[in-house]
Amino acid sequence: MARREMRWFGWGDPAHVSHGLPDGALELLRARVGLADVPQPPFPASAIRLPAAVEFDIPGVELRTDHEARLLRSAGKSYPDLVRMRAGALETAPDAVAVPLLADDVRAVLGAGVAVVPFGGGTSVVGGVEALRGEHPAVVSLDLGRLDRLLSVDARSRVAVFEPGIQLPAAEAALNAQGFTLGHFPQSYEYATVGGCVATRSAGQASTGYGRIDAMVVGLDVATPAGDVHLPAVPASAAGPDLRELFVGSEGVLGVLTRVALRVRPLPAERRYEGFMFGSFDQGCNALRALEQEGAAPHVARLSDESETEVTFAMAGREGVAADLAARYLRARRVERGCLAIVGWEGTLDGVEDARAASVSVLRRHGAVGLGRSPGRAWSRGRFDGPYLRDDLLERGVMAETLETATTWSNLGVLYGAVGDALRRHAPVVMCHVSHLYETGASLYFTFIARQREGEEIQQWREAKAAACDAIVAAGGTITHHHAVGRDHAPWLHHETSQPGVAALRAVKAELDPEGIMNPGKLLATGGTVP
Ligand SMILES: Cc1cc2nc3c(=O)[nH]c(=O)nc-3n(C[C@H](O)[C@H](O)[C@H](O)COP(=O)(O)OP(=O)(O)OC[C@H]3O[C@@H](n4cnc5c(N)ncnc54)[C@H](O)[C@@H]3O)c2cc1C
């Protein structure tokens, strides 16, 4: 399948036509945030000046040095990436882009004496693909997009082996044709690659049911500057510390994942998503905890707080059936604001029926009121559209950024309060949802929205991001539940691993990557501020 084209200045399909923000959302934004009077289009791509390229050659490997190739691999898709792209103010770009066709080409690139930045779908939101040279004379972006095959499916063992650069829709289509699914649907699904997901420990919208990508990895092949590492596909092992765990989430700093063996599941015959309403976020969290701990967890479970629920209904338009039902629910309980949950089950027809009955009984016991299938359908239809809205907001001079964390159930309320308070000092609209459930805790996904400070957009973001990260570590959350560390979270990593833990990771890097060519400045970077 051909690689999907991506808008250079924002998210997604270049042919996507924006229908703008719905009236309800515009009204809310005007009142609470403010909007630029005149839309601000991006700087034209051809007029962007990239840093001068250092020339080099890698025998036997195709290198692209044209403006478009370098521009498209110069950044990921974080808010600061998009601000810089739209303003035409790029500080870094790869000197060349290598497009390997074989694992041997990857090895040749690792031997070229230049810094190497593995590039999957380029959807990193933490600065993971930024082309930093480190101490090296030049930097090459290693675009894995042509290593894009499903290599085998062992149906009996339910194991599929992929090349790293296959994008998730292509991986899913190839598996579906053989009666299987990966069940991995991050919001970046349309562009993210299997290798990129494994390299960042990503989580999908149905990861409560299918597990995160790290739970699916059974085997790996990694090309490192010190040589190849082959970790066979085995269901479990007691052969010392598990090296798979070392490479899953290694973000390209130890080597390049060249093959990935993942556990797959039978393709579901039925997918059913429904809406439920709770009187408060706390009540909803208790219900989700009960679902997980009583063995009635669905595949999809997302609980929006009051603020996100309000915005969701504003986006849907007041005339929606669900919004009506929700309004009736709130009136009956004499509360002003409630919390919407989307709950979904996947599997065989009977399996979905049984699982749904078990979940609904727990939800009702915890005060949930069913809104039926229409909010579930609306969520499913729009589940990958959110990132386009971010571009619409940027055009109207609005910062819209997300961040995510996780903690134990006992600490969830504390973390929710601390991060929300920190962000509200920087943004008038802060909203949150629980997106992934575990027996011991859950993740929290925050969105914050503010009018951009003109000319200081990056500094404004830095201040909000640093405040949120400080609040996360102080309140005992993980610095990232699924976006990974990259450049942006590196200053906070030691809070989670301790300094000797960071030193141990550095020692492993020194062994596998003695010259430090692999993805400089990511994951293990030093320094104490957001870059
Ligand atoms: C709109 C949007 C929504 C998102 N939603 C989610 C979500 O729901 N869940 C989630 O988990 N994440 C999400 N993300 C973050 C991002 O999509 C994930 O981190 C994803 O896993 C990255 O995959 P990719 O192929 O694009 O990797 P890239 O962005 O290309 O690379 C990510 C990192 O992995 C390294 N890398 C890539 N391929 C390899 C390889 N083969 N070997 C070694 N290193 C490699 C890169 O050097 C980089 O450090 C979202 C991002 C955006 C922009």
Coordinates of C-alpha atoms and ligand atoms in Angstrom, one line a residue:
M1 CA 0.0 0.0 0.0
A2 CA 1.4 3.4 -0.9
R3 CA 2.4 5.7 2.0
R4 CA -0.2 8.2 2.8
E5 CA 0.7 11.8 2.0
M6 CA 0.6 14.2 5.0
R7 CA 0.0 18.0 5.1
W8 CA 3.3 19.6 5.8
F9 CA 2.0 22.4 8.1
G10 CA -0.5 20.4 10.1
W11 CA -2.3 17.1 10.4
G12 CA -3.5 14.7 7.8
D13 CA -4.6 14.3 4.3
P14 CA -3.6 17.3 2.1
A15 CA -7.0 16.9 0.3
H16 CA -9.0 17.2 3.6
V17 CA -11.5 20.1 3.3
S18 CA -12.1 21.8 6.6
H19 CA -15.8 22.6 7.4
G20 CA -14.6 24.9 10.2
L21 CA -15.7 24.7 13.7
P22 CA -19.4 24.2 14.5
D23 CA -21.4 27.3 15.6
G24 CA -21.7 26.0 19.2
A25 CA -18.0 25.6 19.5
L26 CA -17.2 29.0 17.9
E27 CA -19.6 30.6 20.4
L28 CA -17.9 28.9 23.3
L29 CA -14.4 29.8 22.1
R30 CA -15.3 33.4 21.4
A31 CA -16.7 33.8 24.9
R32 CA -14.0 32.0 26.8
V33 CA -10.8 32.1 24.8
G34 CA -11.0 34.7 22.0
L35 CA -10.4 34.2 18.3
A36 CA -8.2 36.0 15.7
D37 CA -10.5 38.2 13.5
V38 CA -8.6 37.3 10.4
P39 CA -7.6 33.7 9.7
Q40 CA -3.8 33.2 9.7
P41 CA -2.7 30.9 6.9
P42 CA 0.6 29.0 7.0
F43 CA 3.7 30.4 5.4
P44 CA 4.1 28.9 1.9
A45 CA 6.2 25.7 2.0
S46 CA 8.4 26.7 -1.0
A47 CA 9.3 30.0 0.8
I48 CA 10.6 28.3 3.9
R49 CA 14.3 28.5 4.2
L50 CA 15.9 25.4 5.7
P51 CA 19.3 25.4 7.3
A52 CA 22.1 24.8 4.8
A53 CA 22.6 21.1 4.2
V54 CA 26.0 19.3 4.7
E55 CA 26.6 17.0 1.7
F56 CA 27.5 13.3 2.2
D57 CA 27.0 10.0 0.5
I58 CA 26.1 6.5 1.7
P59 CA 27.1 3.9 -0.9
G60 CA 24.1 1.8 -2.1
V61 CA 21.5 3.9 -0.3
E62 CA 19.1 6.3 -2.0
L63 CA 19.4 9.8 -0.4
R64 CA 17.0 12.6 -1.0
T65 CA 18.2 16.2 -0.4
D66 CA 15.4 18.1 -2.1
H67 CA 13.5 20.8 -0.2
E68 CA 10.3 18.9 0.1
A69 CA 11.9 15.7 1.5
R70 CA 13.9 17.7 4.1
L71 CA 11.0 19.9 5.1
L72 CA 8.6 16.9 5.6
R73 CA 11.1 15.1 7.9
S74 CA 12.2 18.2 9.9
A75 CA 9.6 17.9 12.6
G76 CA 6.8 15.8 14.1
K77 CA 3.3 17.0 14.8
S78 CA 3.5 18.6 18.3
Y79 CA 2.0 22.0 18.9
P80 CA 5.4 23.8 18.8
D81 CA 6.3 21.8 15.6
L82 CA 3.2 23.1 13.9
V83 CA 3.7 26.7 15.2
R84 CA 7.3 26.7 13.8
M85 CA 6.2 25.1 10.5
R86 CA 3.3 27.5 10.0
A87 CA 5.6 30.4 10.7
G88 CA 8.3 29.1 8.4
A89 CA 10.7 29.3 11.3
L90 CA 12.5 26.0 11.3
E91 CA 15.8 25.8 13.3
T92 CA 16.7 22.2 12.2
A93 CA 16.2 20.0 9.2
P94 CA 17.9 16.8 8.2
D95 CA 20.8 17.2 5.8
A96 CA 19.5 14.3 3.8
V97 CA 16.7 11.7 3.9
A98 CA 17.6 8.0 3.5
V99 CA 14.9 5.7 2.3
P100 CA 16.1 2.1 2.8
L101 CA 14.5 -0.8 0.9
L102 CA 16.3 -3.6 2.9
A103 CA 17.5 -4.1 6.5
D104 CA 21.0 -4.1 5.0
D105 CA 20.5 -0.5 3.8
V106 CA 19.6 0.4 7.4
R107 CA 22.9 -1.1 8.5
A108 CA 24.7 0.9 5.8
V109 CA 23.1 4.1 7.1
L110 CA 24.2 3.3 10.7
G111 CA 27.8 3.0 9.4
A112 CA 27.9 6.3 7.7
G113 CA 29.4 8.4 10.6
V114 CA 26.5 10.8 10.7
A115 CA 23.7 11.2 13.3
V116 CA 20.6 9.1 12.4
V117 CA 17.0 9.9 13.3
P118 CA 14.6 7.0 12.6
F119 CA 11.4 8.3 11.1
G120 CA 8.2 6.2 11.0
G121 CA 5.0 8.1 10.4
G122 CA 6.5 11.3 11.8
T123 CA 3.5 11.7 14.2
S124 CA 5.6 12.2 17.3
V125 CA 4.2 14.9 19.6
V126 CA 7.3 15.1 21.8
G127 CA 10.0 16.3 19.4
G128 CA 11.0 12.6 18.8
V129 CA 11.9 13.0 15.1
E130 CA 13.6 16.5 15.3
A131 CA 16.7 16.3 13.2
L132 CA 19.4 17.1 15.7
R133 CA 23.0 16.6 14.8
G134 CA 24.4 16.2 18.3
E135 CA 28.2 16.1 18.0
H136 CA 28.2 14.9 14.5
P137 CA 29.0 16.6 11.2
A138 CA 25.6 15.9 9.6
V139 CA 22.2 14.3 10.3
V140 CA 20.2 11.9 8.2
S141 CA 16.5 11.2 8.6
L142 CA 16.1 7.4 8.2
D143 CA 12.6 7.2 6.6
L144 CA 11.4 3.6 7.1
G145 CA 8.3 4.1 4.9
R146 CA 9.4 1.6 2.3
L147 CA 10.1 -1.2 4.8
D148 CA 6.3 -1.7 4.9
R149 CA 5.3 -5.3 4.5
L150 CA 3.4 -7.7 6.7
L151 CA 5.9 -10.6 6.5
S152 CA 4.0 -13.5 8.0
V153 CA 1.0 -14.5 10.0
D154 CA 1.2 -17.6 12.2
A155 CA -2.6 -18.1 12.7
R156 CA -2.2 -21.0 15.1
S157 CA 0.0 -18.9 17.5
R158 CA -1.7 -15.6 16.7
V159 CA 1.6 -13.9 15.9
A160 CA 2.2 -11.5 13.0
V161 CA 5.6 -10.3 11.9
F162 CA 5.9 -6.8 10.3
E163 CA 8.5 -4.6 8.8
P164 CA 8.7 -1.4 10.9
G165 CA 7.5 1.2 8.4
I166 CA 4.1 -0.3 7.7
Q167 CA 1.4 2.3 8.6
L168 CA -1.4 1.1 10.9
P169 CA -4.2 1.1 8.3
A170 CA -2.2 -1.0 5.9
A171 CA -1.2 -3.4 8.8
E172 CA -4.8 -3.6 9.8
A173 CA -6.1 -4.2 6.3
A174 CA -3.5 -7.0 5.7
L175 CA -4.4 -8.7 9.0
N176 CA -8.2 -8.3 8.4
A177 CA -7.8 -10.1 5.1
Q178 CA -6.6 -13.1 7.1
G179 CA -9.3 -12.8 9.8
F180 CA -7.2 -11.0 12.4
T181 CA -6.9 -7.5 13.9
L182 CA -4.1 -5.8 15.8
G183 CA -6.6 -3.8 17.7
H184 CA -4.3 -0.8 17.9
F185 CA -6.1 2.5 17.1
P186 CA -4.2 5.6 18.5
Q187 CA -5.7 8.8 17.4
S188 CA -2.8 9.1 15.0
Y189 CA -3.8 5.7 13.5
E190 CA -4.0 7.0 9.9
Y191 CA -0.3 7.8 9.7
A192 CA 1.6 6.1 12.6
T193 CA 3.7 3.0 11.8
V194 CA 4.0 -0.3 13.6
G195 CA 7.7 0.4 14.3
G196 CA 7.0 3.9 15.6
C197 CA 4.3 2.6 17.9
V198 CA 6.6 0.0 19.4
A199 CA 9.5 2.5 19.7
T200 CA 7.2 4.8 21.7
R201 CA 5.1 2.3 23.7
S202 CA 1.9 3.7 22.2
A203 CA -1.6 3.1 23.4
G204 CA -4.7 2.9 21.2
Q205 CA -8.3 3.9 21.8
A206 CA -9.3 0.3 22.4
S207 CA -6.2 -0.6 24.5
T208 CA -8.3 -1.3 27.5
G209 CA -9.5 -4.3 25.6
Y210 CA -6.6 -5.3 23.3
G211 CA -3.7 -4.0 25.5
R212 CA -1.2 -1.4 24.7
I213 CA 1.4 -2.1 21.9
D214 CA 4.0 -3.0 24.5
A215 CA 1.7 -5.8 25.7
M216 CA 1.6 -7.2 22.1
V217 CA 5.3 -7.4 21.4
V218 CA 6.6 -11.0 21.4
G219 CA 9.8 -10.7 19.3
L220 CA 12.0 -8.0 17.8
D221 CA 14.9 -7.5 15.5
V222 CA 17.0 -4.4 16.1
A223 CA 19.9 -3.0 14.0
T224 CA 22.2 -1.2 16.4
P225 CA 25.5 0.5 15.5
A226 CA 27.3 -2.3 17.6
G227 CA 25.5 -5.1 15.6
D228 CA 22.2 -6.8 15.3
V229 CA 20.1 -8.0 18.2
H230 CA 17.6 -10.8 17.5
L231 CA 15.0 -11.5 20.2
P232 CA 12.9 -14.4 19.1
A233 CA 9.1 -14.6 19.3
V234 CA 8.4 -16.6 22.5
P235 CA 5.3 -16.4 24.7
A236 CA 7.3 -15.9 27.9
S237 CA 10.9 -16.3 29.1
A238 CA 12.9 -16.4 32.3
A239 CA 16.2 -15.7 30.5
G240 CA 17.2 -12.8 32.7
P241 CA 15.9 -9.3 32.3
D242 CA 13.7 -9.1 29.2
L243 CA 15.6 -7.2 26.5
R244 CA 12.4 -6.7 24.6
E245 CA 11.5 -4.3 27.3
L246 CA 14.7 -2.4 26.7
F247 CA 13.9 -1.8 23.0
V248 CA 10.2 -1.2 23.3
G249 CA 10.0 2.5 24.0
S250 CA 13.7 3.1 23.1
E251 CA 12.6 5.9 20.7
G252 CA 15.4 5.2 18.2
V253 CA 18.2 6.0 20.7
L254 CA 19.6 2.5 20.8
G255 CA 19.0 1.3 17.3
V256 CA 16.4 0.7 14.6
L257 CA 13.6 -1.8 15.0
T258 CA 13.8 -3.7 11.7
R259 CA 11.2 -6.4 12.4
V260 CA 8.5 -6.6 14.9
A261 CA 6.5 -9.8 15.9
L262 CA 3.2 -8.9 17.5
R263 CA 0.4 -10.8 19.1
V264 CA -2.8 -10.4 17.1
R265 CA -6.5 -11.2 17.9
P266 CA -9.4 -12.6 15.8
L267 CA -11.2 -9.9 13.7
P268 CA -14.3 -8.9 15.7
A269 CA -17.7 -9.5 14.0
E270 CA -19.3 -6.9 16.2
R271 CA -18.3 -3.5 17.5
R272 CA -20.7 -1.6 19.7
Y273 CA -20.1 1.7 21.4
E274 CA -22.6 3.5 23.7
G275 CA -22.8 6.7 25.7
F276 CA -23.5 6.9 29.5
M277 CA -23.9 9.9 31.7
F278 CA -22.6 10.3 35.2
G279 CA -23.4 13.1 37.8
S280 CA -19.7 13.8 38.4
F281 CA -16.2 12.8 37.3
D282 CA -15.5 11.2 40.6
Q283 CA -18.6 9.0 40.3
G284 CA -17.6 8.0 36.7
C285 CA -14.0 7.2 37.8
N286 CA -15.4 4.9 40.5
A287 CA -17.6 3.1 38.0
L288 CA -14.6 2.6 35.6
R289 CA -12.5 1.2 38.5
A290 CA -15.2 -1.2 39.3
L291 CA -15.5 -2.3 35.7
E292 CA -11.8 -3.1 35.6
Q293 CA -11.5 -4.7 39.0
E294 CA -14.7 -6.8 38.7
G295 CA -13.6 -8.3 35.4
A296 CA -16.2 -6.4 33.4
A297 CA -13.9 -4.0 31.5
P298 CA -15.0 -3.1 28.0
H299 CA -12.6 -2.6 25.0
V300 CA -13.1 1.2 24.9
A301 CA -13.7 3.2 28.0
R302 CA -13.4 7.0 28.0
L303 CA -14.8 9.3 30.6
S304 CA -14.8 13.0 30.0
D305 CA -14.9 15.5 32.9
E306 CA -17.5 18.1 33.1
S307 CA -15.6 20.6 31.0
E308 CA -14.9 18.2 28.2
T309 CA -18.5 16.9 28.2
E310 CA -19.7 20.5 27.8
V311 CA -17.4 21.0 24.8
T312 CA -18.3 17.6 23.3
F313 CA -22.0 18.6 23.3
A314 CA -21.2 22.0 21.9
M315 CA -19.3 20.4 19.1
A316 CA -22.1 18.0 18.4
G317 CA -24.7 20.8 18.2
R318 CA -27.5 21.3 20.6
E319 CA -30.0 19.5 18.4
G320 CA -28.3 16.1 18.9
V321 CA -30.4 13.3 20.4
A322 CA -27.6 12.5 22.9
A323 CA -27.4 16.2 24.0
D324 CA -31.2 16.2 24.6
L325 CA -31.0 13.0 26.7
A326 CA -28.0 14.4 28.6
A327 CA -29.9 17.6 29.3
R328 CA -32.9 15.7 30.6
Y329 CA -30.6 13.6 32.8
L330 CA -29.0 16.7 34.3
R331 CA -32.4 18.3 34.9
A332 CA -33.8 15.2 36.6
R333 CA -30.8 15.2 38.9
R334 CA -30.8 19.0 39.4
V335 CA -27.1 19.2 38.5
E336 CA -25.8 21.7 36.0
R337 CA -23.0 19.7 34.5
G338 CA -22.5 16.0 34.0
C339 CA -19.8 13.7 32.6
L340 CA -20.1 11.7 29.4
A341 CA -18.6 8.2 29.1
I342 CA -18.1 6.3 25.8
V343 CA -18.0 2.6 26.4
G344 CA -17.4 0.0 23.7
W345 CA -17.2 -3.7 23.3
E346 CA -15.7 -5.8 20.4
G347 CA -15.9 -9.5 19.6
T348 CA -18.3 -12.1 18.5
L349 CA -22.1 -11.2 18.5
D350 CA -22.7 -13.3 21.7
G351 CA -19.5 -12.2 23.3
V352 CA -20.4 -8.5 22.9
E353 CA -23.9 -9.2 24.2
D354 CA -22.5 -10.9 27.3
A355 CA -19.7 -8.4 27.9
R356 CA -22.1 -5.5 27.5
A357 CA -24.6 -7.0 30.0
A358 CA -21.8 -7.4 32.6
S359 CA -20.4 -3.9 32.1
V360 CA -23.9 -2.2 32.1
S361 CA -24.8 -3.9 35.3
V362 CA -21.7 -2.4 37.0
L363 CA -22.2 1.0 35.4
R364 CA -25.8 1.2 36.6
R365 CA -24.9 0.2 40.1
H366 CA -22.5 3.2 40.1
G367 CA -25.2 5.6 38.9
A368 CA -24.7 5.7 35.2
V369 CA -27.6 6.4 32.9
G370 CA -27.5 5.0 29.4
L371 CA -27.7 7.5 26.4
G372 CA -27.9 4.7 23.8
R373 CA -25.8 4.2 20.7
S374 CA -26.0 7.6 19.1
P375 CA -23.1 9.2 21.2
G376 CA -21.1 6.0 20.6
R377 CA -21.7 6.2 16.8
A378 CA -20.8 9.9 16.8
W379 CA -17.6 9.2 18.7
S380 CA -16.7 6.3 16.3
R381 CA -17.3 8.4 13.2
G382 CA -15.2 11.3 14.4
R383 CA -12.6 9.3 16.4
F384 CA -9.7 10.4 14.0
D385 CA -10.9 13.9 13.2
G386 CA -9.8 15.8 16.3
P387 CA -6.3 16.6 14.9
Y388 CA -7.8 18.5 12.0
L389 CA -9.6 20.8 14.4
R390 CA -6.2 21.7 16.0
D391 CA -5.2 23.1 12.6
D392 CA -8.5 25.1 12.4
L393 CA -7.8 26.5 15.8
L394 CA -4.2 27.5 15.0
E395 CA -5.6 29.3 12.0
R396 CA -7.7 31.3 14.4
G397 CA -4.8 32.2 16.7
V398 CA -5.6 29.6 19.3
M399 CA -3.2 27.3 21.1
A400 CA -4.8 23.8 21.6
E401 CA -2.4 21.3 23.2
T402 CA -2.8 17.9 24.9
L403 CA -0.8 16.0 27.4
E404 CA -1.3 12.7 29.2
T405 CA -0.3 10.9 32.4
A406 CA -1.4 8.0 34.6
T407 CA -1.5 7.0 38.2
T408 CA -3.1 4.6 40.7
W409 CA -6.8 4.7 41.3
S410 CA -6.2 6.0 44.9
N411 CA -4.1 8.9 43.5
L412 CA -6.2 9.7 40.4
G413 CA -8.2 12.5 42.0
V414 CA -5.1 14.2 43.4
L415 CA -3.3 14.1 40.1
Y416 CA -6.4 15.3 38.2
G417 CA -6.7 18.3 40.6
A418 CA -3.0 19.2 40.5
V419 CA -2.5 19.1 36.7
G420 CA -5.8 20.9 36.1
D421 CA -4.9 23.7 38.6
A422 CA -1.5 24.1 37.0
L423 CA -2.9 24.3 33.5
R424 CA -5.7 26.7 34.4
R425 CA -3.0 29.3 35.3
H426 CA -2.1 29.3 31.6
A427 CA -5.3 28.5 29.7
P428 CA -8.9 29.4 30.3
V429 CA -10.2 26.1 28.9
V430 CA -8.8 22.9 30.5
M431 CA -10.5 19.6 29.9
C432 CA -9.7 16.0 30.7
H433 CA -10.7 12.4 30.1
V434 CA -9.8 9.0 31.4
S435 CA -8.8 7.1 28.4
H436 CA -7.2 3.7 29.5
L437 CA -8.1 1.5 32.4
Y438 CA -5.9 -0.9 34.3
E439 CA -6.5 -3.0 37.4
T440 CA -4.4 -0.7 39.5
G441 CA -5.1 2.7 37.9
A442 CA -5.9 4.8 34.8
S443 CA -4.6 7.4 32.5
L444 CA -5.6 11.0 32.3
Y445 CA -5.6 13.0 29.0
F446 CA -5.7 16.8 29.3
T447 CA -6.5 19.3 26.6
F448 CA -5.9 23.0 27.2
I449 CA -6.9 25.9 25.0
A450 CA -5.8 29.5 25.1
R451 CA -5.6 32.5 22.8
Q452 CA -2.0 32.6 21.4
R453 CA 0.4 35.3 22.7
E454 CA 1.4 36.8 19.4
G455 CA 5.1 36.6 18.8
E456 CA 5.6 34.5 21.9
E457 CA 3.7 31.3 20.9
I458 CA 6.5 28.9 21.8
Q459 CA 7.4 30.6 25.1
Q460 CA 3.7 30.5 26.1
W461 CA 3.5 26.8 25.3
R462 CA 6.8 26.2 27.2
E463 CA 5.4 27.8 30.3
A464 CA 2.2 25.8 30.3
K465 CA 4.0 22.6 29.5
A466 CA 6.6 23.0 32.2
A467 CA 3.9 23.9 34.8
A468 CA 2.0 20.7 33.9
C469 CA 5.0 18.5 33.9
D470 CA 6.1 19.8 37.3
A471 CA 2.6 19.2 38.7
I472 CA 2.6 15.7 37.3
V473 CA 5.8 14.6 38.9
A474 CA 5.0 16.4 42.2
A475 CA 1.6 14.6 42.3
G476 CA 3.1 11.1 41.6
G477 CA 2.0 10.6 37.9
T478 CA 4.0 9.3 35.1
I479 CA 5.6 11.9 32.9
T480 CA 4.0 10.2 29.9
H481 CA 1.4 7.4 29.6
H482 CA 1.7 7.0 25.8
H483 CA 3.2 10.0 24.0
A484 CA 6.8 8.9 25.0
V485 CA 9.7 11.1 26.2
G486 CA 11.3 12.5 23.1
R487 CA 12.9 16.0 23.7
D488 CA 10.0 17.5 25.5
H489 CA 9.7 15.2 28.5
A490 CA 13.4 14.3 28.8
P491 CA 14.1 16.9 31.6
W492 CA 11.6 15.1 33.8
L493 CA 12.6 11.4 33.1
H494 CA 14.8 11.1 36.2
H495 CA 11.8 11.8 38.4
E496 CA 10.5 8.4 37.3
T497 CA 13.6 6.4 36.9
S498 CA 15.9 8.0 39.5
Q499 CA 19.4 9.3 38.4
P500 CA 21.0 5.8 38.6
G501 CA 18.2 4.6 36.3
V502 CA 19.0 7.2 33.7
A503 CA 22.7 6.4 34.1
A504 CA 22.0 2.7 33.4
L505 CA 20.1 3.6 30.2
R506 CA 23.1 5.8 29.2
A507 CA 25.4 2.9 29.8
V508 CA 23.3 0.6 27.6
K509 CA 23.4 3.3 24.9
A510 CA 27.2 3.6 25.2
E511 CA 27.5 -0.1 24.6
L512 CA 25.1 -0.3 21.6
D513 CA 25.8 3.1 20.2
P514 CA 29.3 4.0 21.2
E515 CA 29.6 7.1 18.9
G516 CA 26.2 8.4 20.0
I517 CA 24.8 8.6 16.5
M518 CA 21.3 7.4 17.3
N519 CA 18.7 10.1 17.6
P520 CA 20.7 12.6 19.6
G521 CA 19.0 14.7 22.2
K522 CA 16.0 12.4 22.7
L523 CA 14.9 10.4 25.7
L524 CA 18.2 10.7 27.5
A525 CA 18.9 14.4 27.0
T526 CA 20.3 16.5 29.8
G527 CA 19.1 19.9 30.9
G528 CA 16.2 21.1 33.0
T529 CA 13.9 23.1 30.8
V530 CA 11.4 22.3 28.0
P531 CA 13.4 22.7 24.7
Ligands
LIG1 C1 -2.9 13.8 16.3 C2 -2.1 12.9 17.1 C3 -2.7 11.9 17.9 C4 -2.0 11.0 18.6 N1 -2.6 10.0 19.3 C5 -1.9 9.1 20.0 C6 -2.6 8.1 20.7 O1 -3.8 8.0 20.7 N2 -1.8 7.2 21.3 C7 -0.4 7.2 21.3 O2 0.2 6.4 21.9 N3 0.2 8.2 20.6 C8 -0.5 9.1 20.0 N4 0.2 10.1 19.3 C9 1.6 10.1 19.3 C10 2.3 9.3 18.1 O3 1.4 9.1 17.1 C11 2.8 8.0 18.6 O4 3.9 8.3 19.4 C12 3.2 7.0 17.5 O5 3.6 5.9 18.2 C13 4.4 7.4 16.7 O6 4.4 6.6 15.6 P1 5.2 7.1 14.2 O7 5.3 5.9 13.3 O8 4.6 8.3 13.7 O9 6.6 7.4 14.8 P2 7.5 8.6 14.6 O10 6.8 9.9 15.0 O11 8.1 8.6 13.2 O12 8.7 8.3 15.6 C14 8.5 8.3 17.0 C15 9.8 8.0 17.7 O13 10.1 6.6 17.4 C16 11.4 6.5 16.7 N5 11.2 5.5 15.7 C17 10.2 5.4 14.7 N6 10.4 4.3 14.0 C18 11.4 3.6 14.6 C19 12.0 2.3 14.4 N7 11.6 1.5 13.4 N8 13.0 1.9 15.1 C20 13.5 2.7 16.1 N9 13.0 3.9 16.4 C21 11.9 4.3 15.7 C22 11.6 7.9 16.2 O14 13.0 8.2 16.0 C23 11.0 8.8 17.2 O15 11.8 9.0 18.3 C24 -0.6 11.0 18.5 C25 0.1 12.0 17.7 C26 -0.7 12.9 17.0 C27 0.0 13.9 16.1

